[in-house]
Coordinates of C-alpha atoms in Angstrom, one line a residue:
X1 CA -14.1 22.9 31.8
X2 CA -16.0 21.1 34.5
X3 CA -19.5 22.4 35.1
X4 CA -21.0 22.7 38.5
X5 CA -24.2 21.2 40.0
X6 CA -26.4 24.0 38.6
X7 CA -25.6 22.8 35.1
X8 CA -25.2 19.0 35.6
X9 CA -28.5 18.7 37.4
X10 CA -30.5 20.7 34.8
X11 CA -28.8 19.7 31.5
X12 CA -28.9 16.3 29.8
X13 CA -25.8 14.8 28.2
X14 CA -25.8 14.3 24.5
X15 CA -24.9 10.9 23.0
X16 CA -24.4 10.8 19.2
X17 CA -26.6 8.2 17.5
X18 CA -23.6 6.6 15.8
X19 CA -20.7 4.5 17.0
X20 CA -17.3 5.4 15.5
X21 CA -14.9 2.5 14.9
X22 CA -11.3 3.2 16.0
X23 CA -10.2 -0.4 16.0
X24 CA -10.8 -2.3 12.7
X25 CA -8.4 -1.8 9.8
X26 CA -9.0 -1.9 6.1
X27 CA -10.1 -5.3 4.7
X28 CA -9.9 -4.8 1.0
X29 CA -9.3 -8.3 -0.5
X30 CA -11.8 -10.1 1.8
X31 CA -14.4 -7.4 1.2
X32 CA -14.1 -7.7 -2.6
X33 CA -14.2 -11.5 -2.5
X34 CA -17.2 -11.7 -0.1
X35 CA -19.2 -9.2 -2.1
X36 CA -18.8 -11.3 -5.2
X37 CA -19.7 -14.5 -3.4
X38 CA -20.9 -17.5 -5.5
X39 CA -23.2 -20.3 -4.3
X40 CA -21.7 -23.4 -2.8
X41 CA -22.9 -26.7 -4.3
X42 CA -22.7 -30.2 -2.8
X43 CA -20.5 -31.9 -0.2
X44 CA -17.3 -30.8 -2.2
X45 CA -16.8 -28.6 -5.1
X46 CA -14.6 -30.0 -7.8
X47 CA -13.0 -28.1 -10.7
X48 CA -11.5 -30.1 -13.6
X49 CA -8.1 -28.7 -14.5
X50 CA -5.7 -29.6 -17.3
X51 CA -2.3 -30.4 -15.9
X52 CA -0.5 -32.0 -18.8
X53 CA -0.3 -31.9 -22.6
X54 CA -1.3 -34.8 -24.8
X55 CA 1.7 -36.7 -26.3
X56 CA -0.4 -37.9 -29.2
X57 CA -0.4 -36.4 -32.6
X58 CA 2.3 -35.4 -35.0
X59 CA 3.4 -35.3 -38.6
X60 CA 2.9 -38.3 -40.9
X61 CA 3.2 -39.6 -44.4
X62 CA 1.7 -42.4 -46.4
X63 CA 0.5 -45.3 -44.4
X64 CA 2.2 -44.4 -41.1
X65 CA 0.3 -45.8 -38.0
X66 CA -1.2 -43.2 -35.8
X67 CA -0.9 -43.2 -32.0
X68 CA -4.4 -44.0 -30.6
X69 CA -3.6 -44.6 -26.9
X70 CA -5.7 -42.6 -24.4
X71 CA -3.8 -39.9 -22.5
X72 CA -4.8 -38.7 -19.1
X73 CA -4.4 -34.9 -18.9
X74 CA -6.9 -33.8 -16.3
X75 CA -7.4 -33.9 -12.5
X76 CA -10.0 -32.3 -10.2
X77 CA -9.1 -29.6 -7.8
X78 CA -11.4 -30.4 -4.8
X79 CA -12.5 -28.1 -2.0
X80 CA -14.6 -28.8 1.1
X81 CA -16.5 -26.1 3.0
X82 CA -15.3 -24.6 6.2
X83 CA -17.2 -22.6 8.9
X84 CA -16.6 -19.7 11.2
X85 CA -18.7 -18.4 14.1
X86 CA -18.8 -15.3 16.2
X87 CA -20.9 -15.2 19.4
X88 CA -23.1 -12.3 20.4
X89 CA -23.9 -12.2 24.2
X90 CA -26.2 -9.8 26.0
X91 CA -27.3 -9.7 29.7
X92 CA -31.0 -9.0 30.1
X93 CA -30.5 -6.3 32.7
X94 CA -28.4 -4.2 30.3
X95 CA -30.9 -4.9 27.5
X96 CA -33.8 -3.9 29.7
X97 CA -32.2 -0.5 30.5
X98 CA -31.5 0.1 26.9
X99 CA -35.2 -0.4 25.9
X100 CA -36.5 2.6 27.8
X101 CA -37.6 5.7 25.9
X102 CA -34.1 7.3 26.5
X103 CA -32.5 4.8 24.1
X104 CA -30.3 6.5 21.5
X105 CA -28.6 3.4 20.0
X106 CA -30.2 0.0 20.0
X107 CA -27.9 -2.2 22.1
X108 CA -29.1 -5.4 20.5
X109 CA -28.7 -4.2 17.0
X110 CA -25.3 -2.5 17.4
X111 CA -23.8 -5.5 19.3
X112 CA -24.9 -7.8 16.6
X113 CA -23.5 -5.6 13.9
X114 CA -20.3 -5.0 15.8
X115 CA -19.7 -8.7 16.2
X116 CA -20.4 -9.3 12.5
X117 CA -17.8 -6.7 11.6
X118 CA -15.3 -8.1 14.0
X119 CA -15.8 -11.4 12.4
X120 CA -15.3 -10.0 8.9
X121 CA -12.1 -8.4 10.1
X122 CA -10.8 -11.7 11.4
X123 CA -11.8 -13.4 8.2
X124 CA -9.8 -10.7 6.3
X125 CA -6.7 -11.9 8.2
X126 CA -7.5 -15.5 7.4
X127 CA -7.8 -14.7 3.7
X128 CA -4.0 -13.9 3.7
X129 CA -3.1 -17.1 5.6
X130 CA -2.4 -20.6 4.5
X131 CA -5.6 -22.3 5.9
X132 CA -3.7 -24.5 8.4
X133 CA -4.7 -22.6 11.5
X134 CA -6.9 -24.2 14.1
X135 CA -6.1 -27.7 12.9
X136 CA -6.7 -26.7 9.3
X137 CA -10.2 -25.5 10.0
X138 CA -9.4 -22.0 8.9
X139 CA -10.5 -20.7 5.4
X140 CA -7.9 -21.0 2.7
X141 CA -5.9 -17.8 2.1
X142 CA -3.4 -16.3 -0.3
X143 CA -0.4 -17.7 1.5
X144 CA -1.6 -21.1 0.1
X145 CA -3.2 -20.0 -3.1
X146 CA -0.2 -17.9 -4.3
X147 CA 2.6 -20.4 -3.5
X148 CA 5.1 -22.6 -5.2
X149 CA 5.0 -25.4 -2.7
X150 CA 7.1 -23.7 -0.1
X151 CA 4.2 -22.9 2.3
X152 CA 1.5 -25.1 0.9
X153 CA 2.6 -28.4 -0.6
X154 CA -0.9 -29.2 -1.8
X155 CA -3.8 -27.1 -3.3
X156 CA -7.3 -28.5 -3.9
X157 CA -6.1 -31.9 -2.8
X158 CA -3.4 -32.2 -5.4
X159 CA 0.4 -32.1 -4.7
X160 CA 2.3 -29.3 -6.3
X161 CA 5.4 -31.4 -6.5
X162 CA 3.6 -33.7 -8.9
X163 CA 2.0 -31.0 -11.0
X164 CA 4.3 -28.0 -11.7
X165 CA 1.4 -26.0 -13.3
X166 CA -0.2 -25.7 -9.9
X167 CA 2.8 -23.5 -8.8
X168 CA 2.3 -19.8 -8.6
X169 CA 5.2 -17.4 -9.3
X170 CA 7.0 -16.5 -6.1
X171 CA 9.9 -14.1 -6.5
X172 CA 12.1 -12.7 -3.7
X173 CA 12.6 -9.0 -4.2
X174 CA 15.9 -8.9 -2.3
X175 CA 14.5 -5.9 -0.4
X176 CA 13.8 -3.5 -3.2
X177 CA 10.8 -2.8 -5.3
X178 CA 11.4 -1.8 -8.9
X179 CA 9.3 -1.4 -12.0
X180 CA 11.5 -3.9 -13.7
X181 CA 10.7 -6.6 -11.1
X182 CA 7.0 -5.8 -11.3
X183 CA 7.2 -6.1 -15.1
X184 CA 8.9 -9.5 -14.8
X185 CA 6.3 -10.7 -12.4
X186 CA 3.5 -9.5 -14.7
X187 CA 5.0 -11.4 -17.7
X188 CA 5.4 -14.5 -15.6
X189 CA 1.7 -14.7 -14.6
X190 CA 0.3 -13.4 -17.9
X191 CA -0.5 -15.5 -20.9
X192 CA -1.9 -13.7 -23.9
X193 CA -5.1 -12.0 -22.9
X194 CA -5.2 -13.8 -19.6
X195 CA -3.6 -11.3 -17.2
X196 CA -3.8 -10.0 -13.7
X197 CA -6.9 -8.1 -12.7
X198 CA -5.8 -6.6 -9.4
X199 CA -2.7 -6.2 -7.2
X200 CA -2.8 -6.1 -3.4
X201 CA -0.1 -5.0 -0.9
X202 CA 0.3 -3.5 2.5
X203 CA 0.3 0.3 2.7
X204 CA 4.1 0.6 2.9
X205 CA 4.5 -1.3 -0.4
X206 CA 1.7 0.8 -1.9
X207 CA 3.5 4.0 -0.9
X208 CA 6.8 2.7 -2.3
X209 CA 5.1 1.9 -5.7
X210 CA 3.7 5.4 -5.8
X211 CA 7.2 6.8 -5.4
X212 CA 8.3 4.8 -8.4
X213 CA 5.8 6.5 -10.6
X214 CA 6.4 9.7 -12.5
X215 CA 4.4 12.6 -10.9
X216 CA 2.0 12.7 -13.8
X217 CA 1.2 9.0 -13.3
X218 CA 0.5 9.3 -9.6
X219 CA -3.3 9.4 -10.1
X220 CA -5.5 7.9 -7.4
X221 CA -8.7 6.2 -8.8
X222 CA -11.8 5.0 -6.9
X223 CA -12.3 1.3 -7.6
X224 CA -15.5 -0.7 -7.1
X225 CA -16.0 -2.5 -3.9
X226 CA -16.5 -5.6 -6.0
X227 CA -13.6 -7.5 -7.5
X228 CA -12.5 -6.8 -11.0
X229 CA -10.4 -4.2 -12.9
X230 CA -10.5 -0.4 -12.7
X231 CA -14.3 -0.1 -12.4
X232 CA -15.5 3.3 -11.5
X233 CA -17.6 4.2 -8.5
X234 CA -17.2 5.0 -4.8
X235 CA -15.0 2.4 -3.2
X236 CA -11.3 1.8 -2.5
X237 CA -8.5 4.1 -3.7
X238 CA -6.1 2.5 -6.2
X239 CA -3.1 3.3 -8.3
X240 CA -2.9 2.0 -11.8
X241 CA -0.5 -0.6 -13.2
X242 CA -0.9 -1.8 -16.8
X243 CA -4.6 -1.1 -16.6
X244 CA -5.5 -2.9 -13.3
X245 CA -5.7 -1.5 -9.8
X246 CA -3.0 -1.6 -7.2
X247 CA -4.8 -1.7 -3.8
X248 CA -3.5 -1.1 -0.3
X249 CA -4.8 -3.6 2.2
X250 CA -3.8 -3.4 5.9
X251 CA -4.5 -7.1 6.1
X252 CA -1.9 -7.9 3.4
X253 CA 1.3 -9.8 4.3
X254 CA 4.1 -7.5 5.2
X255 CA 6.5 -6.8 2.4
X256 CA 4.5 -8.7 -0.2
X257 CA 3.0 -7.4 -3.5
X258 CA 0.4 -9.8 -5.0
X259 CA -0.5 -9.9 -8.7
X260 CA -3.8 -11.7 -8.8
X261 CA -6.1 -12.9 -11.6
X262 CA -9.4 -12.7 -9.7
X263 CA -11.1 -14.6 -12.6
X264 CA -9.6 -17.7 -11.0
X265 CA -10.1 -16.9 -7.3
X266 CA -13.6 -17.0 -5.8
X267 CA -15.4 -17.2 -2.5
X268 CA -18.1 -19.9 -2.6
X269 CA -20.6 -19.3 0.3
X270 CA -22.6 -22.1 2.0
X271 CA -25.4 -20.8 4.3
X272 CA -25.5 -22.6 7.7
X273 CA -28.6 -24.6 8.0
X274 CA -31.6 -23.2 10.1
X275 CA -30.2 -19.7 10.0
X276 CA -31.2 -16.5 8.3
X277 CA -29.1 -14.0 6.3
X278 CA -28.0 -10.9 8.2
X279 CA -29.5 -7.7 7.0
X280 CA -28.9 -4.5 8.9
X281 CA -28.5 -0.8 8.5
X282 CA -25.2 0.5 9.9
X283 CA -25.0 2.2 13.2
X284 CA -21.2 2.0 13.1
X285 CA -19.1 4.3 10.9
X286 CA -15.4 4.8 10.3
X287 CA -14.5 1.4 8.6
X288 CA -14.9 -0.4 5.3
X289 CA -17.8 -2.5 6.5
X290 CA -20.4 0.3 6.9
X291 CA -21.6 0.0 3.2
X292 CA -21.5 -3.7 3.0
X293 CA -24.6 -5.2 4.7
X294 CA -24.8 -8.9 4.8
X295 CA -21.5 -10.0 3.3
X296 CA -23.0 -13.5 3.1
X297 CA -23.2 -14.0 6.9
X298 CA -26.1 -15.7 8.6
X299 CA -27.6 -15.5 12.0
X300 CA -28.7 -18.2 14.4
X301 CA -31.4 -16.2 16.2
X302 CA -31.4 -15.5 19.9
X303 CA -31.0 -18.4 22.3
X304 CA -32.0 -18.2 26.0
X305 CA -29.7 -20.1 28.4
X306 CA -31.5 -22.1 31.1
X307 CA -29.4 -20.8 34.0
X308 CA -28.6 -17.2 33.1
X309 CA -30.5 -13.9 32.5
X310 CA -29.1 -13.4 29.1
X311 CA -29.5 -14.1 25.4
X312 CA -26.9 -15.6 23.1
X313 CA -26.7 -15.7 19.3
X314 CA -24.1 -16.7 16.7
X315 CA -23.0 -15.1 13.5
X316 CA -21.9 -17.7 10.9
X317 CA -20.0 -17.8 7.7
X318 CA -19.6 -21.0 5.7
X319 CA -17.8 -21.8 2.5
X320 CA -14.3 -21.6 1.1
X321 CA -11.9 -19.4 -0.8
X322 CA -10.9 -21.4 -3.9
X323 CA -8.6 -21.1 -6.8
X324 CA -9.0 -22.9 -10.2
X325 CA -5.7 -21.6 -11.6
X326 CA -2.8 -20.9 -9.2
X327 CA -0.4 -20.6 -12.1
X328 CA -2.0 -17.2 -13.0
X329 CA -1.2 -15.8 -9.6
X330 CA 2.1 -14.3 -8.4
X331 CA 3.9 -12.3 -5.7
X332 CA 7.0 -10.3 -4.9
X333 CA 8.2 -10.9 -1.3
X334 CA 10.5 -9.2 1.1
X335 CA 9.9 -5.7 -0.1
X336 CA 11.3 -3.1 2.3
X337 CA 12.3 -0.1 0.1
X338 CA 13.1 1.2 -3.4

């Protein structure tokens, strides 16, 4: 009902001291990668990988002559850092009004946090892309990491056509998801004790997988916010497949189920020079970012333009998502039903 002047002129409105996010979606893979960030080193990061087997060696008898020629079996996967920025802009008149004693939520703090979360959400999308966006300035994503040369001809500076062991397993599902297809994908990316540590998929595929399970196996488990297997603790909800979590991620590519060995996928963060790490308590609830202060982001500090009554700052993230073993990654594509 609408109150009259007797009420509106004598009663103050109530503003809850929290902002509820109704826009940003889940960001599971990026969140787990960023929380487990490793430190970037140098101008490039190079990872030696074995790409061929030595042709030397073999059986012999008596005075047979041994093969002693040198064999080149290794190359370097090389990655360069990339950078992302998100501006935060505030007019001084609005900031002045917010700094009176009637302030309920700090405008400066919540705008800075909101921009950082928007940025994290955008990066979550990039982490499923192929890294070629914006003239290849975008961070590398799973579209390039989990590929057989179809979408990303090179990885880490090496050509997949020249080195078959840089190919991931990419299998077309022909529309349907079955436990048999999942088992085949698992076998293709597993080697002995080296096996997938997590599966990621959009919510539709997650729901389809749940339908394939017997009722007694449809057990939801809370999985750690950090990457890894079925670690306990408050975090994301997962289903189990062969001892590792199957996680629904609204950022995941439509119709795709990824089997990832996260031991060979890492985010290496490089702080932007002359900035400071972001540390804030959350005034925004209703999304996955509320319990993840920092995420490796840094802050430029406030800058005052010379011709405007405003302040401007920039949230930065530097580094790259890298893989050291694409062969141990795989995906089923084109899933629409069971």
